[in-house]
Coordinates of C-alpha atoms in Angstrom, one line a residue:
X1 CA 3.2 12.3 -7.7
X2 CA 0.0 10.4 -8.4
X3 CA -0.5 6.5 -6.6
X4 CA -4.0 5.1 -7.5
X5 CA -3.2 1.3 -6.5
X6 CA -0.5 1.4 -8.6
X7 CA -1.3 3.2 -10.9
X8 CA -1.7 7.3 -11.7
X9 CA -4.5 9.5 -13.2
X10 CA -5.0 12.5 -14.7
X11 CA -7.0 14.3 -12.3
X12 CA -7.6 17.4 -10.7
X13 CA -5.7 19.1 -8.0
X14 CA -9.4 18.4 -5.7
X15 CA -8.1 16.4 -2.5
X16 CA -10.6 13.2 -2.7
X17 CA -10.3 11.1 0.4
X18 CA -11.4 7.5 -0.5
X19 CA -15.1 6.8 1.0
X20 CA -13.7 3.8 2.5
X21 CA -11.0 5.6 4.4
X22 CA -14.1 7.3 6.4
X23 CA -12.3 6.9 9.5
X24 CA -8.8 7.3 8.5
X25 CA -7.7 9.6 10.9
X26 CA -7.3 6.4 12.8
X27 CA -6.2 4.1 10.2
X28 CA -3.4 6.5 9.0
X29 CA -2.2 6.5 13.0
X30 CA -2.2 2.2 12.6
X31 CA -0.3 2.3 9.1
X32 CA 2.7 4.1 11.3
X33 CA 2.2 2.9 14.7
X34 CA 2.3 -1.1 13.2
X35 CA 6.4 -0.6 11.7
X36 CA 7.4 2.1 13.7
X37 CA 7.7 3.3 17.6
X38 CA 5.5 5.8 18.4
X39 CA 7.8 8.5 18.3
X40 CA 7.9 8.2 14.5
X41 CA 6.2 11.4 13.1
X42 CA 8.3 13.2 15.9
X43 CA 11.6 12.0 13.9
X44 CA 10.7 12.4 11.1
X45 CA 9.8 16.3 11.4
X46 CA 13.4 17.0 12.3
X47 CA 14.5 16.4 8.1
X48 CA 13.4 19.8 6.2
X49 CA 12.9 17.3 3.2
X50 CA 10.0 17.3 0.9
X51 CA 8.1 14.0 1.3
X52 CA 5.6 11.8 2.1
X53 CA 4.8 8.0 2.7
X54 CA 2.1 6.0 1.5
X55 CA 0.7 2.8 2.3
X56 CA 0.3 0.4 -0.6
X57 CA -1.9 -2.3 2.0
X58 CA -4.6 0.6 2.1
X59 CA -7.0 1.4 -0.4
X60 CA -6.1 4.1 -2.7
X61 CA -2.2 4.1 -1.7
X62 CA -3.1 6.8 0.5
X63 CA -0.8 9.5 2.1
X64 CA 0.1 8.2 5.7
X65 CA 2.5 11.0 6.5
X66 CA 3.5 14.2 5.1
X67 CA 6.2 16.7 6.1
X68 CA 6.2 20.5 6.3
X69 CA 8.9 20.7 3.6
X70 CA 5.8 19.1 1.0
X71 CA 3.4 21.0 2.5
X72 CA 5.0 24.4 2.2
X73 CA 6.0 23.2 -1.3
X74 CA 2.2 22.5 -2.3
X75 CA -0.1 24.8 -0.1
X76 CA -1.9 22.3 0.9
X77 CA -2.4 21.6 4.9
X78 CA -1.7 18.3 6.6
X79 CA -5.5 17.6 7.3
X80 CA -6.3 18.3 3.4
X81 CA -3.4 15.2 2.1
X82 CA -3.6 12.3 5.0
X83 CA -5.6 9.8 3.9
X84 CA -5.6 10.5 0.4
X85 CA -4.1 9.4 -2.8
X86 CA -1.5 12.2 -3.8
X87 CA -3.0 12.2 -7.7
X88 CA -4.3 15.8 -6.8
X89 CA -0.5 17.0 -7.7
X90 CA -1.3 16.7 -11.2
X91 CA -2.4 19.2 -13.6
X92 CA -3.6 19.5 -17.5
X93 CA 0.1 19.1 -18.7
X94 CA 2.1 16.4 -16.5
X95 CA 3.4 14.0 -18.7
X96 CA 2.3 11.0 -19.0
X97 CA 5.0 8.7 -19.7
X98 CA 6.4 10.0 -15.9
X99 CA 3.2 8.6 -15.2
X100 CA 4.0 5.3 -16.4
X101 CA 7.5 4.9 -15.0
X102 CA 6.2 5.7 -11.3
X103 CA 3.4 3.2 -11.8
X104 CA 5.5 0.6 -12.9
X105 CA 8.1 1.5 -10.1
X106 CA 5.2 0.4 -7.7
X107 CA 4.4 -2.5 -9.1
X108 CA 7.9 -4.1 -9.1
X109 CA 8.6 -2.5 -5.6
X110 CA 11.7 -0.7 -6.6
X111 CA 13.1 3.1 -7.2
X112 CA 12.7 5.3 -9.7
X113 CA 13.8 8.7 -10.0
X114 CA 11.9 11.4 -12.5
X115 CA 11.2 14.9 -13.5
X116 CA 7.4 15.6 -13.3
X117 CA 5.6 18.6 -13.7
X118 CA 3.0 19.2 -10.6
X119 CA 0.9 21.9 -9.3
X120 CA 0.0 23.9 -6.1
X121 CA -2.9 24.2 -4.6
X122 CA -3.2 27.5 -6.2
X123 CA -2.4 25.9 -9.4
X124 CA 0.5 26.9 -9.7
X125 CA 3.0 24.7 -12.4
X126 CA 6.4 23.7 -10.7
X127 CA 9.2 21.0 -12.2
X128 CA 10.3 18.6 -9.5
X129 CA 12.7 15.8 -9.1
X130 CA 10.9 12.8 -8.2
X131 CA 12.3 10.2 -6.3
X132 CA 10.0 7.0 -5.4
X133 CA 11.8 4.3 -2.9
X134 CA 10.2 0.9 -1.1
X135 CA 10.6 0.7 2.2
X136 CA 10.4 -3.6 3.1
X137 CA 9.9 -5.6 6.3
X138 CA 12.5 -7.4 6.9
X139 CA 10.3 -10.4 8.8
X140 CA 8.0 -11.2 5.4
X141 CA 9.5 -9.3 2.9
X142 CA 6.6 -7.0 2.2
X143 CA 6.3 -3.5 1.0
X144 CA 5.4 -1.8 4.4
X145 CA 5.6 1.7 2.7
X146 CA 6.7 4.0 0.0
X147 CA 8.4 7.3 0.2
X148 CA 8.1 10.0 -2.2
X149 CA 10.3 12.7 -2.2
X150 CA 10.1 15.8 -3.9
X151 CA 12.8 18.4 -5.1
X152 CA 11.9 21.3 -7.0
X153 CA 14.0 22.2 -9.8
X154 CA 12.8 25.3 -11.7
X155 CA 11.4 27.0 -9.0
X156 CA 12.5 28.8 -5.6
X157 CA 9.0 27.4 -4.3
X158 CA 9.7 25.9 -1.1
X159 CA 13.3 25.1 -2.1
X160 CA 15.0 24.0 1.0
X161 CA 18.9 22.6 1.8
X162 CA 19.0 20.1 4.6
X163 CA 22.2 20.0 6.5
X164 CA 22.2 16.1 6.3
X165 CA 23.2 16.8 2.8
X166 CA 26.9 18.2 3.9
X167 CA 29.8 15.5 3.0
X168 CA 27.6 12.5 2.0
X169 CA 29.7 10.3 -0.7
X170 CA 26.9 9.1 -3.0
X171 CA 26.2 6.3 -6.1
X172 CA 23.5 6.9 -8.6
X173 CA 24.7 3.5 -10.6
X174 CA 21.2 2.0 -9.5
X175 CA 19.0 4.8 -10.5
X176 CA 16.8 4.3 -13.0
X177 CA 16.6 7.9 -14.0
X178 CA 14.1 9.1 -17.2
X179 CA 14.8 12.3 -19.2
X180 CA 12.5 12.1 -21.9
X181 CA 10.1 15.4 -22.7
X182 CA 9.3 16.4 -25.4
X183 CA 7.3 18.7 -25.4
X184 CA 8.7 22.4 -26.5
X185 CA 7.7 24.2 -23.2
X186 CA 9.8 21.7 -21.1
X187 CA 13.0 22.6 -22.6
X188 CA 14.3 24.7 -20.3
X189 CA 14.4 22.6 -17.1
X190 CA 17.4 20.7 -17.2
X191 CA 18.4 18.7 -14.0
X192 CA 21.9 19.1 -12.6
X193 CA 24.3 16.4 -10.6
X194 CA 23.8 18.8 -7.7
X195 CA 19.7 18.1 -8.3
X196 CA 20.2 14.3 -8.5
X197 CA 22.5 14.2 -5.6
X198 CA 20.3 16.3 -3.4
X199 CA 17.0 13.8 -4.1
X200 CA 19.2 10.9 -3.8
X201 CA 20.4 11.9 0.0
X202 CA 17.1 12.9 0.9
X203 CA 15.7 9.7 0.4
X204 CA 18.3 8.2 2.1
X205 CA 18.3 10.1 5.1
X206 CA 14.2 9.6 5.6
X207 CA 15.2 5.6 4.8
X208 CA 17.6 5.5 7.4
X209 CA 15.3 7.5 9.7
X210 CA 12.1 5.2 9.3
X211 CA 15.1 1.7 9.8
X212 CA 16.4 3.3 13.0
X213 CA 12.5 4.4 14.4
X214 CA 11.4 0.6 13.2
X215 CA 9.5 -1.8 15.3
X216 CA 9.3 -4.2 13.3
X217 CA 12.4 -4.4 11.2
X218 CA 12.4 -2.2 8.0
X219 CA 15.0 -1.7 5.2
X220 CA 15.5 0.2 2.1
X221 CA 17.0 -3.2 1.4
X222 CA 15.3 -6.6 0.9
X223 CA 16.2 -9.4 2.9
X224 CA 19.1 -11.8 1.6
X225 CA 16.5 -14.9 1.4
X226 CA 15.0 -12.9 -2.0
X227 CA 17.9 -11.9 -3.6
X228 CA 18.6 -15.9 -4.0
X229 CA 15.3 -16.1 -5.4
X230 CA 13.8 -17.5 -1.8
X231 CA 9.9 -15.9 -1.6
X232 CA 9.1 -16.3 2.4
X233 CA 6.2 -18.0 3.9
X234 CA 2.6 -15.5 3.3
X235 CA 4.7 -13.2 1.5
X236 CA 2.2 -10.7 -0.4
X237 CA 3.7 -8.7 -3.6
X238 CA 2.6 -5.4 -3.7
X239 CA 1.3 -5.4 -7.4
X240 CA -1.3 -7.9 -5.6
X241 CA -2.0 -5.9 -2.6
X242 CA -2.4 -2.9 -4.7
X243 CA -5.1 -5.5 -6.5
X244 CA -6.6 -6.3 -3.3
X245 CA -6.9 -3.0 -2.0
X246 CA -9.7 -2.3 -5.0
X247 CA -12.2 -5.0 -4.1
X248 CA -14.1 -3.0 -0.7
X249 CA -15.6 -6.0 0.6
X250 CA -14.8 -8.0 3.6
X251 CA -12.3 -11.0 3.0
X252 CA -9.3 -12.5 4.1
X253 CA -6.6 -15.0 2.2
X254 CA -5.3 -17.5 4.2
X255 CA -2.0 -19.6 3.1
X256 CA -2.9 -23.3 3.0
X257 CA 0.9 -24.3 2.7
X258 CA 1.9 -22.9 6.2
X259 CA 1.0 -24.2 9.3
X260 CA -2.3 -23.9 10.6
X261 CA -3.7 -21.9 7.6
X262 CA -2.6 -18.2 8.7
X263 CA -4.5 -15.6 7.5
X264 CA -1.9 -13.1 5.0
X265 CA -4.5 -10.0 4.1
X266 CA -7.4 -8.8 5.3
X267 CA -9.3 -6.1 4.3
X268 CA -10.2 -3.0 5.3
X269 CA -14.0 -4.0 5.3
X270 CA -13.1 -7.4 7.6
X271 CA -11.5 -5.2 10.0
X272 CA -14.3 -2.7 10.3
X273 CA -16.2 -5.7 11.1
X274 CA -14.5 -7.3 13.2
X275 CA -13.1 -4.8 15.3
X276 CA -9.3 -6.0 14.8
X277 CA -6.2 -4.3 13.3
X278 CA -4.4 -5.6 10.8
X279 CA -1.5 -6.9 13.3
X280 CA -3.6 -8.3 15.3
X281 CA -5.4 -10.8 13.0
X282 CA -2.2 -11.4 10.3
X283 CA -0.2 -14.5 10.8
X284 CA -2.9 -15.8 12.8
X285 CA -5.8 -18.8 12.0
X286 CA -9.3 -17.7 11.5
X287 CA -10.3 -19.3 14.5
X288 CA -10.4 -16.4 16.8
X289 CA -13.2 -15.2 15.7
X290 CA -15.4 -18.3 17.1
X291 CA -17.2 -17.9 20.4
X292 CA -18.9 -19.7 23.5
X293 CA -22.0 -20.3 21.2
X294 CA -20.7 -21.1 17.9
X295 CA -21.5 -24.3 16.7
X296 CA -19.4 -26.9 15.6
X297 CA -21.4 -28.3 12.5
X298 CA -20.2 -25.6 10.3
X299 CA -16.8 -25.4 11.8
X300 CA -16.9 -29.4 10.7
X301 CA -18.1 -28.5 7.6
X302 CA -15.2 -26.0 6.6
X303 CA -12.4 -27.9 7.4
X304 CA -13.7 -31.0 5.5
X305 CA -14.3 -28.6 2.3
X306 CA -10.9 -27.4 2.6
X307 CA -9.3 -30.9 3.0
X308 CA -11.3 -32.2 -0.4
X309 CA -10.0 -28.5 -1.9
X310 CA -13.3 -27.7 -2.3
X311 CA -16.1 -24.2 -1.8
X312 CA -18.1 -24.1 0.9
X313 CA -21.0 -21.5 2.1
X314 CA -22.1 -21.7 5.8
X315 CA -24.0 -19.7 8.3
X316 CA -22.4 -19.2 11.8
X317 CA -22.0 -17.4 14.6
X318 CA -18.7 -15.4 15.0
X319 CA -17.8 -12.8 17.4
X320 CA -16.3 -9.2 17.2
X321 CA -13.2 -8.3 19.4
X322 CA -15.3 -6.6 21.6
X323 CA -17.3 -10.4 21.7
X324 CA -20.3 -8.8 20.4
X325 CA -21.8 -12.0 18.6
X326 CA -22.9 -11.8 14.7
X327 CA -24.0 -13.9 12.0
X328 CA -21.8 -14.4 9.4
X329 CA -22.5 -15.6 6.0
X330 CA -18.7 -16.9 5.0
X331 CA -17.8 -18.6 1.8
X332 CA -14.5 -20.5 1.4
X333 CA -12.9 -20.8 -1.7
X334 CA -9.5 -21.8 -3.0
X335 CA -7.5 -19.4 -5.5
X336 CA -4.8 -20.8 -7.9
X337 CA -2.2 -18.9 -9.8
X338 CA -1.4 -18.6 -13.1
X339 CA 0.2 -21.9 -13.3
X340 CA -3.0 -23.4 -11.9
X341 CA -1.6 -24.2 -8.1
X342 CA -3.9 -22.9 -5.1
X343 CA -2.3 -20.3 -3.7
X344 CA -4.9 -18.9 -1.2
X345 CA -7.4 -20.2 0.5
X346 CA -10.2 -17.2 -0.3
X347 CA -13.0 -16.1 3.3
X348 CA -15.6 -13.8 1.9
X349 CA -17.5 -13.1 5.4
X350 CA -21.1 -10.6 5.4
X351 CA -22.9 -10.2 8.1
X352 CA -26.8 -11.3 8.2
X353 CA -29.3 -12.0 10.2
X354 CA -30.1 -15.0 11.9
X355 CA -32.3 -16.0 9.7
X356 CA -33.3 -14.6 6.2
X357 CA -33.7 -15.7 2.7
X358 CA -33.4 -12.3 1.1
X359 CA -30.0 -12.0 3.2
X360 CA -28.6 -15.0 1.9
X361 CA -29.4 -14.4 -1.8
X362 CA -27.8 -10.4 -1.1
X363 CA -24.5 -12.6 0.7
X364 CA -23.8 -14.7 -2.2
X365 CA -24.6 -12.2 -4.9
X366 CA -21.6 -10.4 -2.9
X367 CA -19.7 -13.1 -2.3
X368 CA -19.2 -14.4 -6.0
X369 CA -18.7 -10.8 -6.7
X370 CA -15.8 -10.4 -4.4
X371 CA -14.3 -14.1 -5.4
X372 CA -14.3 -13.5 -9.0
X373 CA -12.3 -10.2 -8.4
X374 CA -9.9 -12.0 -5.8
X375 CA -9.4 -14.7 -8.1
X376 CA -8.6 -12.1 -11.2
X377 CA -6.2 -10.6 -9.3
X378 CA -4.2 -13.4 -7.8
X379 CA -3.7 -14.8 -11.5
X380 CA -2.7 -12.5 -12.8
X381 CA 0.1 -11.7 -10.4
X382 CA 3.5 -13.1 -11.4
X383 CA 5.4 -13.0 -7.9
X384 CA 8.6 -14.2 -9.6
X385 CA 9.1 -11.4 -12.1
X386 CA 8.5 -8.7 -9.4
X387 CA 11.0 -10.0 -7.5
X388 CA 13.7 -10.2 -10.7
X389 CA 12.7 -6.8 -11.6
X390 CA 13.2 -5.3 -8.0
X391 CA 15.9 -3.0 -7.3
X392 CA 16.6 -1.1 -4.2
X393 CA 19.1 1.5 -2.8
X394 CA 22.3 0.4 -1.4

């Protein structure tokens, strides 16, 4: 298996941790602690399964957990995969095309299940039986994480049986299942009903698992508002997180239709500079970053942009959580969709100094940088054809 931000790359099997995940021994602990109790990685090292989750709303779709089952299975150890995109399973003859159905399977945030060929960490070729499944919150709807699970089928490497497997009745009629290589040296891996049946249970055992150990509220299941078409208030698709996740500056996109203009992403970069987590600043108005000494002229200034639907670039002073005070260069910007409606309000925040031409000209050489790529992604998202396309496992 191989997530990129959607998508998957030929690579090789080197372990490459993002630069911007430099601290992500703590940002993998957040991506679990925010949807599940904190008893989570406890659970789920009582299922003998091959898997792992990744988190879509980081950059690189990195590995956030990993059991022993996968590690056994690929030689690799725990510290060498968290935090990293799992693209270093691939070797010099994975096909491609299983390439394209898992990438796809991201993007509309539904299941797939697939032989691929991967390798050890020795290098070692072995067939598995792939299965990919969302896991959604069931309070906006998002795609909180992915599982990937991992069944080998041509090899006694790391084979393991799982008693949760014993008397499970099982339905396969939602599976989009692909059998399509070509290639003369695949010929003799052929999956069995018994292969099929063992992924299939797997995945629903680690679902179940992560739904009973939620905080939050999470399903393998969305909730009933989409399947009648009904997108909820900030929801973010994945294809445009996984869009979002590329551009490593600070920003955040606000929703102008909700109440009080709640913030819906942030980045990694807005974080690291603010000093917040994700939980704490989503759903909530920019506002909290103002201070004792910020002054209200820009503050004026911003909202009056926003009511005319129009940019604005201002200097003031915000503050960190820890209420360290900085200067922040923050341009505004509204982002329409493809059908030309706003759809975000766009805050592109960088830190200078008080005071300093050659800061400001360095800001907004960033800011329009990071604006054109916001704005690139957002159109090009069509929310409404994820959402038809998504399937899930009942």
């Amino acid at each position: 298996m191989a997530l990129q931000n959607g998508s998957l790359l030929s690579s090789d099997r080197k372990c490459v941790r993002s630069p911007r995940m430099k601290n992500h021994k703590l940002i993998v602990s957040q991506s679990l602690i925010r949807s599940y109790r904190a008893s989570i990685q406890d659970e789920l090292q009582k299922h003998a399964y091959n898997f792992v989750l990744c988190d879509p709303g980081l950059p690189d779709h990195p590995i956030v957990y990993a059991s022993d089952g996968f590690l056994e299975m690929t030689g690799y150890s725990r510290d060498e995969v968290l935090g990293r995109n799992c693209r270093f399973l691939q070797g010099r003859d994975t096909d491609k095309r299983a390439i394209v159905e898992i990438r796809e399977a991201i993007r509309e945030e539904r299941d797939c299940q697939i032989k691929i060929l991967n390798y050890t960490k020795a290098g070692k070729p072995f067939w598995n039986l792939f299965h990919l499944a969302p896991v959604f919150s069931q309070q906006d709807g998002r795609v909180v994480h992915f599982v990937g699970v991992q069944l080998p089928i041509s090899s006694k490497l790391a084979a393991r049986k799982d008693g949760h497997l014993t008397g499970l009745e099982l339905s396969f009629d939602e599976l989009e299942f692909e059998e399509h290589f070509d290639n003369p040296s695949c010929k003799n891996y052929h999956l069995s009903e018994e292969d099929k049946q063992r992924a299939f249970a797997a995945v629903k055992a680690v679902l179940q698992e992560l739904a009973n150990s939620s905080c939050k509220g999470v399903s393998s299941m969305r909730s009933k508002s989409f399947s009648e078409g009904v997108i909820p208030p900030g929801f973010v698709a994945t294809s445009l997180l996984l869009a979002l996740t590329r551009i490593p500056h600070s920003f955040v996109l606000t929703d102008p239709h909700l109440p009080d203009m709640p913030i819906v992403h942030a980045s990694l970069e807005f974080l690291e500079l603010t000093g917040y987590t994700r939980e704490e600043v989503i759903g909530r108005n920019c506002r909290f970053l103002q201070g004792p000494d910020t002054d209200l002229a820009p503050i004026e200034e911003l909202r009056s942009s926003i009511s005319e639907g129009q940019t604005c670039t201002v200097r003031i002073l915000n503050y960190r959580k820890n209420k360290e005070p900085f200067w922040n260069s923050l341009h505004i910007s509204p982002v329409r969709n493809s059908s030309g409606k706003v759809a975000y309000y766009a805050g592109i925040q960088v830190a200078v100094s008080h005071s300093s031409e050659e800061d400001e000209g360095r800001a907004r050489m960033q800011q329009l940088g990071t604006l054109g790529a916001i704005k690139v992604a957002v159109r090009s998202i069509q929310t409404g054809a994820v959402l038809r396309k998504s399937k899930t496992i009942s």
